[in-house]
Amino acid sequence: MITELTFTVLKYAFLLLLWVFVWLISRSLYRDVATFSPRKSRASRRKERQARKKAEVPAPRRAAAAFAPIHRRRRRRASSRRRSRRPPSRSRPCS
């Protein structure tokens, strides 16, 4: 016959094994749900990314840009607008 100590050890080992299986199943289900759950919207991800960047990098100094001549600033803005309005160039096939 099995002694009482052996029976108790086997009983608790079996119980521990069952709990390990329950933990593995719950971990697997959690990973499946996390994998197939919908992602956050682009706007919220962008906000989080910007918040992280602000926390990492100090704000840039803009003192020099504030004293730049007005006509130069306007020229830069106008040229950037022109570039964005221009339709994309299409390459012609070589004959």
mmCIF file of N, CA and C in Angstrom:
data_model
loop_
_atom_site.group_PDB
_atom_site.id
_atom_site.type_symbol
_atom_site.label_atom_id
_atom_site.label_comp_id
_atom_site.label_asym_id
_atom_site.label_seq_id
_atom_site.Cartn_x
_atom_site.Cartn_y
_atom_site.Cartn_z
ATOM 1 N N MET A 1 0.827 -1.181 0.000
ATOM 2 C CA MET A 1 0.000 0.000 0.000
ATOM 3 C C MET A 1 0.880 1.256 0.000
ATOM 4 N N ILE A 2 0.253 2.357 -0.442
ATOM 5 C CA ILE A 2 0.947 3.642 -0.485
ATOM 6 C C ILE A 2 0.851 4.262 0.908
ATOM 7 N N THR A 3 1.963 4.813 1.316
ATOM 8 C CA THR A 3 1.934 5.478 2.623
ATOM 9 C C THR A 3 1.168 6.792 2.513
ATOM 10 N N GLU A 4 0.789 7.299 3.648
ATOM 11 C CA GLU A 4 0.021 8.536 3.669
ATOM 12 C C GLU A 4 0.832 9.712 3.132
ATOM 13 N N LEU A 5 2.121 9.739 3.414
ATOM 14 C CA LEU A 5 2.983 10.826 2.928
ATOM 15 C C LEU A 5 3.090 10.785 1.404
ATOM 16 N N THR A 6 3.251 9.606 0.820
ATOM 17 C CA THR A 6 3.352 9.466 -0.633
ATOM 18 C C THR A 6 2.045 9.904 -1.294
ATOM 19 N N PHE A 7 0.939 9.489 -0.734
ATOM 20 C CA PHE A 7 -0.353 9.858 -1.283
ATOM 21 C C PHE A 7 -0.549 11.374 -1.234
ATOM 22 N N THR A 8 -0.158 12.028 -0.147
ATOM 23 C CA THR A 8 -0.294 13.480 -0.013
ATOM 24 C C THR A 8 0.594 14.206 -1.028
ATOM 25 N N VAL A 9 1.812 13.728 -1.201
ATOM 26 C CA VAL A 9 2.740 14.344 -2.163
ATOM 27 C C VAL A 9 2.183 14.217 -3.579
ATOM 28 N N LEU A 10 1.689 13.031 -3.932
ATOM 29 C CA LEU A 10 1.114 12.834 -5.264
ATOM 30 C C LEU A 10 -0.125 13.703 -5.466
ATOM 31 N N LYS A 11 -0.945 13.806 -4.436
ATOM 32 C CA LYS A 11 -2.166 14.607 -4.530
ATOM 33 C C LYS A 11 -1.830 16.077 -4.791
ATOM 34 N N TYR A 12 -0.867 16.630 -4.046
ATOM 35 C CA TYR A 12 -0.499 18.034 -4.235
ATOM 36 C C TYR A 12 0.263 18.253 -5.543
ATOM 37 N N ALA A 13 1.030 17.283 -5.978
ATOM 38 C CA ALA A 13 1.718 17.392 -7.268
ATOM 39 C C ALA A 13 0.698 17.409 -8.407
ATOM 40 N N PHE A 14 -0.323 16.578 -8.314
ATOM 41 C CA PHE A 14 -1.373 16.555 -9.314
ATOM 42 C C PHE A 14 -2.135 17.882 -9.323
ATOM 43 N N LEU A 15 -2.430 18.409 -8.152
ATOM 44 C CA LEU A 15 -3.110 19.696 -8.045
ATOM 45 C C LEU A 15 -2.253 20.813 -8.634
ATOM 46 N N LEU A 16 -0.969 20.792 -8.362
ATOM 47 C CA LEU A 16 -0.054 21.789 -8.934
ATOM 48 C C LEU A 16 -0.004 21.677 -10.460
ATOM 49 N N LEU A 17 0.020 20.469 -10.977
ATOM 50 C CA LEU A 17 0.030 20.246 -12.417
ATOM 51 C C LEU A 17 -1.256 20.788 -13.060
ATOM 52 N N LEU A 18 -2.391 20.581 -12.410
ATOM 53 C CA LEU A 18 -3.641 21.128 -12.926
ATOM 54 C C LEU A 18 -3.604 22.655 -12.972
ATOM 55 N N TRP A 19 -3.056 23.282 -11.930
ATOM 56 C CA TRP A 19 -2.964 24.739 -11.909
ATOM 57 C C TRP A 19 -2.004 25.253 -12.982
ATOM 58 N N VAL A 20 -0.961 24.513 -13.262
ATOM 59 C CA VAL A 20 -0.040 24.906 -14.339
ATOM 60 C C VAL A 20 -0.771 24.886 -15.678
ATOM 61 N N PHE A 21 -1.584 23.855 -15.909
ATOM 62 C CA PHE A 21 -2.358 23.798 -17.149
ATOM 63 C C PHE A 21 -3.371 24.945 -17.238
ATOM 64 N N VAL A 22 -4.026 25.254 -16.134
ATOM 65 C CA VAL A 22 -4.973 26.374 -16.124
ATOM 66 C C VAL A 22 -4.246 27.676 -16.448
ATOM 67 N N TRP A 23 -3.058 27.873 -15.882
ATOM 68 C CA TRP A 23 -2.281 29.082 -16.147
ATOM 69 C C TRP A 23 -1.860 29.150 -17.619
ATOM 70 N N LEU A 24 -1.425 28.033 -18.190
ATOM 71 C CA LEU A 24 -1.038 28.007 -19.600
ATOM 72 C C LEU A 24 -2.223 28.320 -20.518
ATOM 73 N N ILE A 25 -3.386 27.774 -20.191
ATOM 74 C CA ILE A 25 -4.574 28.041 -20.993
ATOM 75 C C ILE A 25 -4.965 29.510 -20.905
ATOM 76 N N SER A 26 -4.961 30.069 -19.714
ATOM 77 C CA SER A 26 -5.344 31.470 -19.565
ATOM 78 C C SER A 26 -4.336 32.392 -20.256
ATOM 79 N N ARG A 27 -3.054 32.069 -20.209
ATOM 80 C CA ARG A 27 -2.044 32.872 -20.899
ATOM 81 C C ARG A 27 -2.240 32.803 -22.407
ATOM 82 N N SER A 28 -2.544 31.622 -22.911
ATOM 83 C CA SER A 28 -2.771 31.456 -24.342
ATOM 84 C C SER A 28 -4.000 32.244 -24.792
ATOM 85 N N LEU A 29 -5.072 32.186 -24.011
ATOM 86 C CA LEU A 29 -6.283 32.948 -24.352
ATOM 87 C C LEU A 29 -6.014 34.454 -24.322
ATOM 88 N N TYR A 30 -5.257 34.906 -23.347
ATOM 89 C CA TYR A 30 -4.937 36.328 -23.254
ATOM 90 C C TYR A 30 -4.152 36.784 -24.489
ATOM 91 N N ARG A 31 -3.179 35.986 -24.897
ATOM 92 C CA ARG A 31 -2.391 36.350 -26.078
ATOM 93 C C ARG A 31 -3.238 36.350 -27.339
ATOM 94 N N ASP A 32 -4.156 35.402 -27.467
ATOM 95 C CA ASP A 32 -5.034 35.378 -28.635
ATOM 96 C C ASP A 32 -5.928 36.607 -28.675
ATOM 97 N N VAL A 33 -6.490 36.963 -27.536
ATOM 98 C CA VAL A 33 -7.371 38.131 -27.485
ATOM 99 C C VAL A 33 -6.565 39.395 -27.777
ATOM 100 N N ALA A 34 -5.363 39.511 -27.227
ATOM 101 C CA ALA A 34 -4.535 40.693 -27.467
ATOM 102 C C ALA A 34 -4.115 40.777 -28.929
ATOM 103 N N THR A 35 -3.881 39.646 -29.565
ATOM 104 C CA THR A 35 -3.458 39.636 -30.961
ATOM 105 C C THR A 35 -4.585 40.040 -31.889
ATOM 106 N N PHE A 36 -5.789 39.546 -31.651
ATOM 107 C CA PHE A 36 -6.897 39.790 -32.563
ATOM 108 C C PHE A 36 -7.793 40.947 -32.156
ATOM 109 N N SER A 37 -7.475 41.647 -31.092
ATOM 110 C CA SER A 37 -8.294 42.787 -30.705
ATOM 111 C C SER A 37 -7.973 43.960 -31.628
ATOM 112 N N PRO A 38 -8.922 44.858 -31.852
ATOM 113 C CA PRO A 38 -8.678 45.978 -32.768
ATOM 114 C C PRO A 38 -7.627 46.918 -32.205
ATOM 115 N N ARG A 39 -6.838 47.483 -33.111
ATOM 116 C CA ARG A 39 -5.790 48.405 -32.698
ATOM 117 C C ARG A 39 -6.393 49.770 -32.374
ATOM 118 N N LYS A 40 -5.622 50.563 -31.660
ATOM 119 C CA LYS A 40 -6.066 51.916 -31.356
ATOM 120 C C LYS A 40 -6.071 52.728 -32.642
ATOM 121 N N SER A 41 -6.828 53.796 -32.644
ATOM 122 C CA SER A 41 -6.917 54.629 -33.830
ATOM 123 C C SER A 41 -5.584 55.331 -34.082
ATOM 124 N N ARG A 42 -5.406 55.797 -35.314
ATOM 125 C CA ARG A 42 -4.166 56.487 -35.671
ATOM 126 C C ARG A 42 -3.989 57.747 -34.859
ATOM 127 N N ALA A 43 -5.083 58.444 -34.603
ATOM 128 C CA ALA A 43 -4.995 59.698 -33.858
ATOM 129 C C ALA A 43 -4.485 59.459 -32.443
ATOM 130 N N SER A 44 -4.994 58.440 -31.780
ATOM 131 C CA SER A 44 -4.544 58.191 -30.406
ATOM 132 C C SER A 44 -3.101 57.689 -30.392
ATOM 133 N N ARG A 45 -2.722 56.878 -31.397
ATOM 134 C CA ARG A 45 -1.322 56.427 -31.459
ATOM 135 C C ARG A 45 -0.408 57.610 -31.732
ATOM 136 N N ARG A 46 -0.841 58.544 -32.595
ATOM 137 C CA ARG A 46 -0.033 59.722 -32.907
ATOM 138 C C ARG A 46 0.149 60.575 -31.652
ATOM 139 N N LYS A 47 -0.928 60.750 -30.876
ATOM 140 C CA LYS A 47 -0.834 61.535 -29.646
ATOM 141 C C LYS A 47 0.132 60.890 -28.662
ATOM 142 N N GLU A 48 0.055 59.581 -28.529
ATOM 143 C CA GLU A 48 0.970 58.882 -27.624
ATOM 144 C C GLU A 48 2.410 59.039 -28.086
ATOM 145 N N ARG A 49 2.637 58.924 -29.405
ATOM 146 C CA ARG A 49 3.987 59.056 -29.945
ATOM 147 C C ARG A 49 4.534 60.456 -29.698
ATOM 148 N N GLN A 50 3.693 61.473 -29.907
ATOM 149 C CA GLN A 50 4.130 62.837 -29.671
ATOM 150 C C GLN A 50 4.412 63.079 -28.201
ATOM 151 N N ALA A 51 3.612 62.496 -27.331
ATOM 152 C CA ALA A 51 3.841 62.652 -25.886
ATOM 153 C C ALA A 51 5.176 62.017 -25.494
ATOM 154 N N ARG A 52 5.474 60.850 -26.083
ATOM 155 C CA ARG A 52 6.762 60.208 -25.792
ATOM 156 C C ARG A 52 7.923 61.051 -26.314
ATOM 157 N N LYS A 53 7.774 61.625 -27.520
ATOM 158 C CA LYS A 53 8.850 62.454 -28.067
ATOM 159 C C LYS A 53 9.075 63.693 -27.219
ATOM 160 N N LYS A 54 7.983 64.304 -26.758
ATOM 161 C CA LYS A 54 8.126 65.481 -25.907
ATOM 162 C C LYS A 54 8.821 65.140 -24.604
ATOM 163 N N ALA A 55 8.563 63.961 -24.089
ATOM 164 C CA ALA A 55 9.189 63.548 -22.836
ATOM 165 C C ALA A 55 10.673 63.264 -23.036
ATOM 166 N N GLU A 56 11.046 62.763 -24.213
ATOM 167 C CA GLU A 56 12.442 62.399 -24.474
ATOM 168 C C GLU A 56 13.290 63.600 -24.873
ATOM 169 N N VAL A 57 12.792 64.430 -25.798
ATOM 170 C CA VAL A 57 13.583 65.516 -26.368
ATOM 171 C C VAL A 57 13.062 66.846 -25.854
ATOM 172 N N PRO A 58 13.975 67.725 -25.406
ATOM 173 C CA PRO A 58 13.501 69.048 -24.988
ATOM 174 C C PRO A 58 13.017 69.843 -26.189
ATOM 175 N N ALA A 59 12.210 70.850 -25.927
ATOM 176 C CA ALA A 59 11.624 71.662 -27.004
ATOM 177 C C ALA A 59 12.730 72.385 -27.764
ATOM 178 N N PRO A 60 12.642 72.449 -29.106
ATOM 179 C CA PRO A 60 13.682 73.129 -29.890
ATOM 180 C C PRO A 60 13.627 74.638 -29.670
ATOM 181 N N ARG A 61 14.769 75.262 -29.809
ATOM 182 C CA ARG A 61 14.852 76.704 -29.625
ATOM 183 C C ARG A 61 14.481 77.383 -30.928
ATOM 184 N N ARG A 62 13.562 78.328 -30.868
ATOM 185 C CA ARG A 62 13.098 79.016 -32.068
ATOM 186 C C ARG A 62 13.402 80.509 -32.008
ATOM 187 N N ALA A 63 14.347 80.904 -31.220
ATOM 188 C CA ALA A 63 14.643 82.326 -31.085
ATOM 189 C C ALA A 63 15.176 82.893 -32.398
ATOM 190 N N ALA A 64 16.026 82.164 -33.100
ATOM 191 C CA ALA A 64 16.608 82.662 -34.346
ATOM 192 C C ALA A 64 15.545 82.782 -35.435
ATOM 193 N N ALA A 65 14.595 81.867 -35.494
ATOM 194 C CA ALA A 65 13.548 81.914 -36.515
ATOM 195 C C ALA A 65 12.605 83.092 -36.292
ATOM 196 N N ALA A 66 12.430 83.499 -35.056
ATOM 197 C CA ALA A 66 11.523 84.607 -34.764
ATOM 198 C C ALA A 66 12.073 85.926 -35.300
ATOM 199 N N PHE A 67 13.419 86.052 -35.382
ATOM 200 C CA PHE A 67 14.033 87.283 -35.835
ATOM 201 C C PHE A 67 14.416 87.241 -37.316
ATOM 202 N N ALA A 68 14.055 86.190 -38.022
ATOM 203 C CA ALA A 68 14.348 86.110 -39.452
ATOM 204 C C ALA A 68 13.490 87.126 -40.194
ATOM 205 N N PRO A 69 14.002 87.679 -41.288
ATOM 206 C CA PRO A 69 13.216 88.653 -42.054
ATOM 207 C C PRO A 69 11.905 88.046 -42.534
ATOM 208 N N ILE A 70 10.870 88.866 -42.528
ATOM 209 C CA ILE A 70 9.540 88.395 -42.877
ATOM 210 C C ILE A 70 9.476 87.938 -44.324
ATOM 211 N N HIS A 71 10.122 88.673 -45.240
ATOM 212 C CA HIS A 71 10.030 88.302 -46.644
ATOM 213 C C HIS A 71 10.640 86.926 -46.903
ATOM 214 N N ARG A 72 11.669 86.542 -46.168
ATOM 215 C CA ARG A 72 12.252 85.215 -46.351
ATOM 216 C C ARG A 72 11.289 84.130 -45.883
ATOM 217 N N ARG A 73 10.652 84.381 -44.747
ATOM 218 C CA ARG A 73 9.701 83.389 -44.259
ATOM 219 C C ARG A 73 8.554 83.223 -45.245
ATOM 220 N N ARG A 74 8.052 84.325 -45.790
ATOM 221 C CA ARG A 74 6.953 84.232 -46.744
ATOM 222 C C ARG A 74 7.383 83.490 -48.001
ATOM 223 N N ARG A 75 8.584 83.765 -48.450
ATOM 224 C CA ARG A 75 9.063 83.121 -49.659
ATOM 225 C C ARG A 75 9.134 81.607 -49.452
ATOM 226 N N ARG A 76 9.605 81.183 -48.301
ATOM 227 C CA ARG A 76 9.689 79.750 -48.039
ATOM 228 C C ARG A 76 8.308 79.115 -48.037
ATOM 229 N N ARG A 77 7.363 79.752 -47.416
ATOM 230 C CA ARG A 77 6.014 79.200 -47.384
ATOM 231 C C ARG A 77 5.423 79.107 -48.780
ATOM 232 N N ALA A 78 5.604 80.173 -49.591
ATOM 233 C CA ALA A 78 5.045 80.175 -50.928
ATOM 234 C C ALA A 78 5.671 79.083 -51.781
ATOM 235 N N SER A 79 6.970 78.911 -51.661
ATOM 236 C CA SER A 79 7.622 77.880 -52.471
ATOM 237 C C SER A 79 7.177 76.488 -52.045
ATOM 238 N N SER A 80 6.945 76.290 -50.757
ATOM 239 C CA SER A 80 6.493 74.970 -50.329
ATOM 240 C C SER A 80 5.075 74.703 -50.815
ATOM 241 N N ARG A 81 4.237 75.761 -50.890
ATOM 242 C CA ARG A 81 2.895 75.578 -51.421
ATOM 243 C C ARG A 81 2.931 75.207 -52.897
ATOM 244 N N ARG A 82 3.793 75.892 -53.642
ATOM 245 C CA ARG A 82 3.880 75.604 -55.068
ATOM 246 C C ARG A 82 4.288 74.150 -55.307
ATOM 247 N N ARG A 83 5.211 73.682 -54.523
ATOM 248 C CA ARG A 83 5.661 72.308 -54.703
ATOM 249 C C ARG A 83 4.542 71.315 -54.429
ATOM 250 N N SER A 84 3.729 71.588 -53.411
ATOM 251 C CA SER A 84 2.677 70.642 -53.073
ATOM 252 C C SER A 84 1.541 70.659 -54.091
ATOM 253 N N ARG A 85 1.318 71.791 -54.792
ATOM 254 C CA ARG A 85 0.251 71.874 -55.766
ATOM 255 C C ARG A 85 0.637 71.262 -57.110
ATOM 256 N N ARG A 86 1.907 71.156 -57.353
ATOM 257 C CA ARG A 86 2.374 70.643 -58.627
ATOM 258 C C ARG A 86 1.984 69.177 -58.778
ATOM 259 N N PRO A 87 1.421 68.790 -59.910
ATOM 260 C CA PRO A 87 1.060 67.379 -60.075
ATOM 261 C C PRO A 87 2.315 66.523 -60.178
ATOM 262 N N PRO A 88 2.221 65.266 -59.814
ATOM 263 C CA PRO A 88 3.405 64.409 -59.881
ATOM 264 C C PRO A 88 3.875 64.250 -61.320
ATOM 265 N N SER A 89 5.186 64.269 -61.500
ATOM 266 C CA SER A 89 5.725 64.174 -62.849
ATOM 267 C C SER A 89 5.590 62.730 -63.341
ATOM 268 N N ARG A 90 5.211 62.623 -64.614
ATOM 269 C CA ARG A 90 5.070 61.303 -65.205
ATOM 270 C C ARG A 90 6.194 61.100 -66.187
ATOM 271 N N SER A 91 6.870 60.027 -66.046
ATOM 272 C CA SER A 91 7.969 59.765 -66.961
ATOM 273 C C SER A 91 7.431 59.173 -68.256
ATOM 274 N N ARG A 92 7.985 59.629 -69.359
ATOM 275 C CA ARG A 92 7.551 59.142 -70.658
ATOM 276 C C ARG A 92 8.298 57.854 -70.994
ATOM 277 N N PRO A 93 7.648 56.919 -71.626
ATOM 278 C CA PRO A 93 8.359 55.704 -72.001
ATOM 279 C C PRO A 93 9.388 56.009 -73.093
ATOM 280 N N CYS A 94 10.492 55.377 -72.974
ATOM 281 C CA CYS A 94 11.567 55.574 -73.947
ATOM 282 C C CYS A 94 11.193 54.890 -75.252
ATOM 283 N N SER A 95 11.425 55.587 -76.410
ATOM 284 C CA SER A 95 11.116 54.956 -77.689
ATOM 285 C C SER A 95 12.395 54.669 -78.446
#
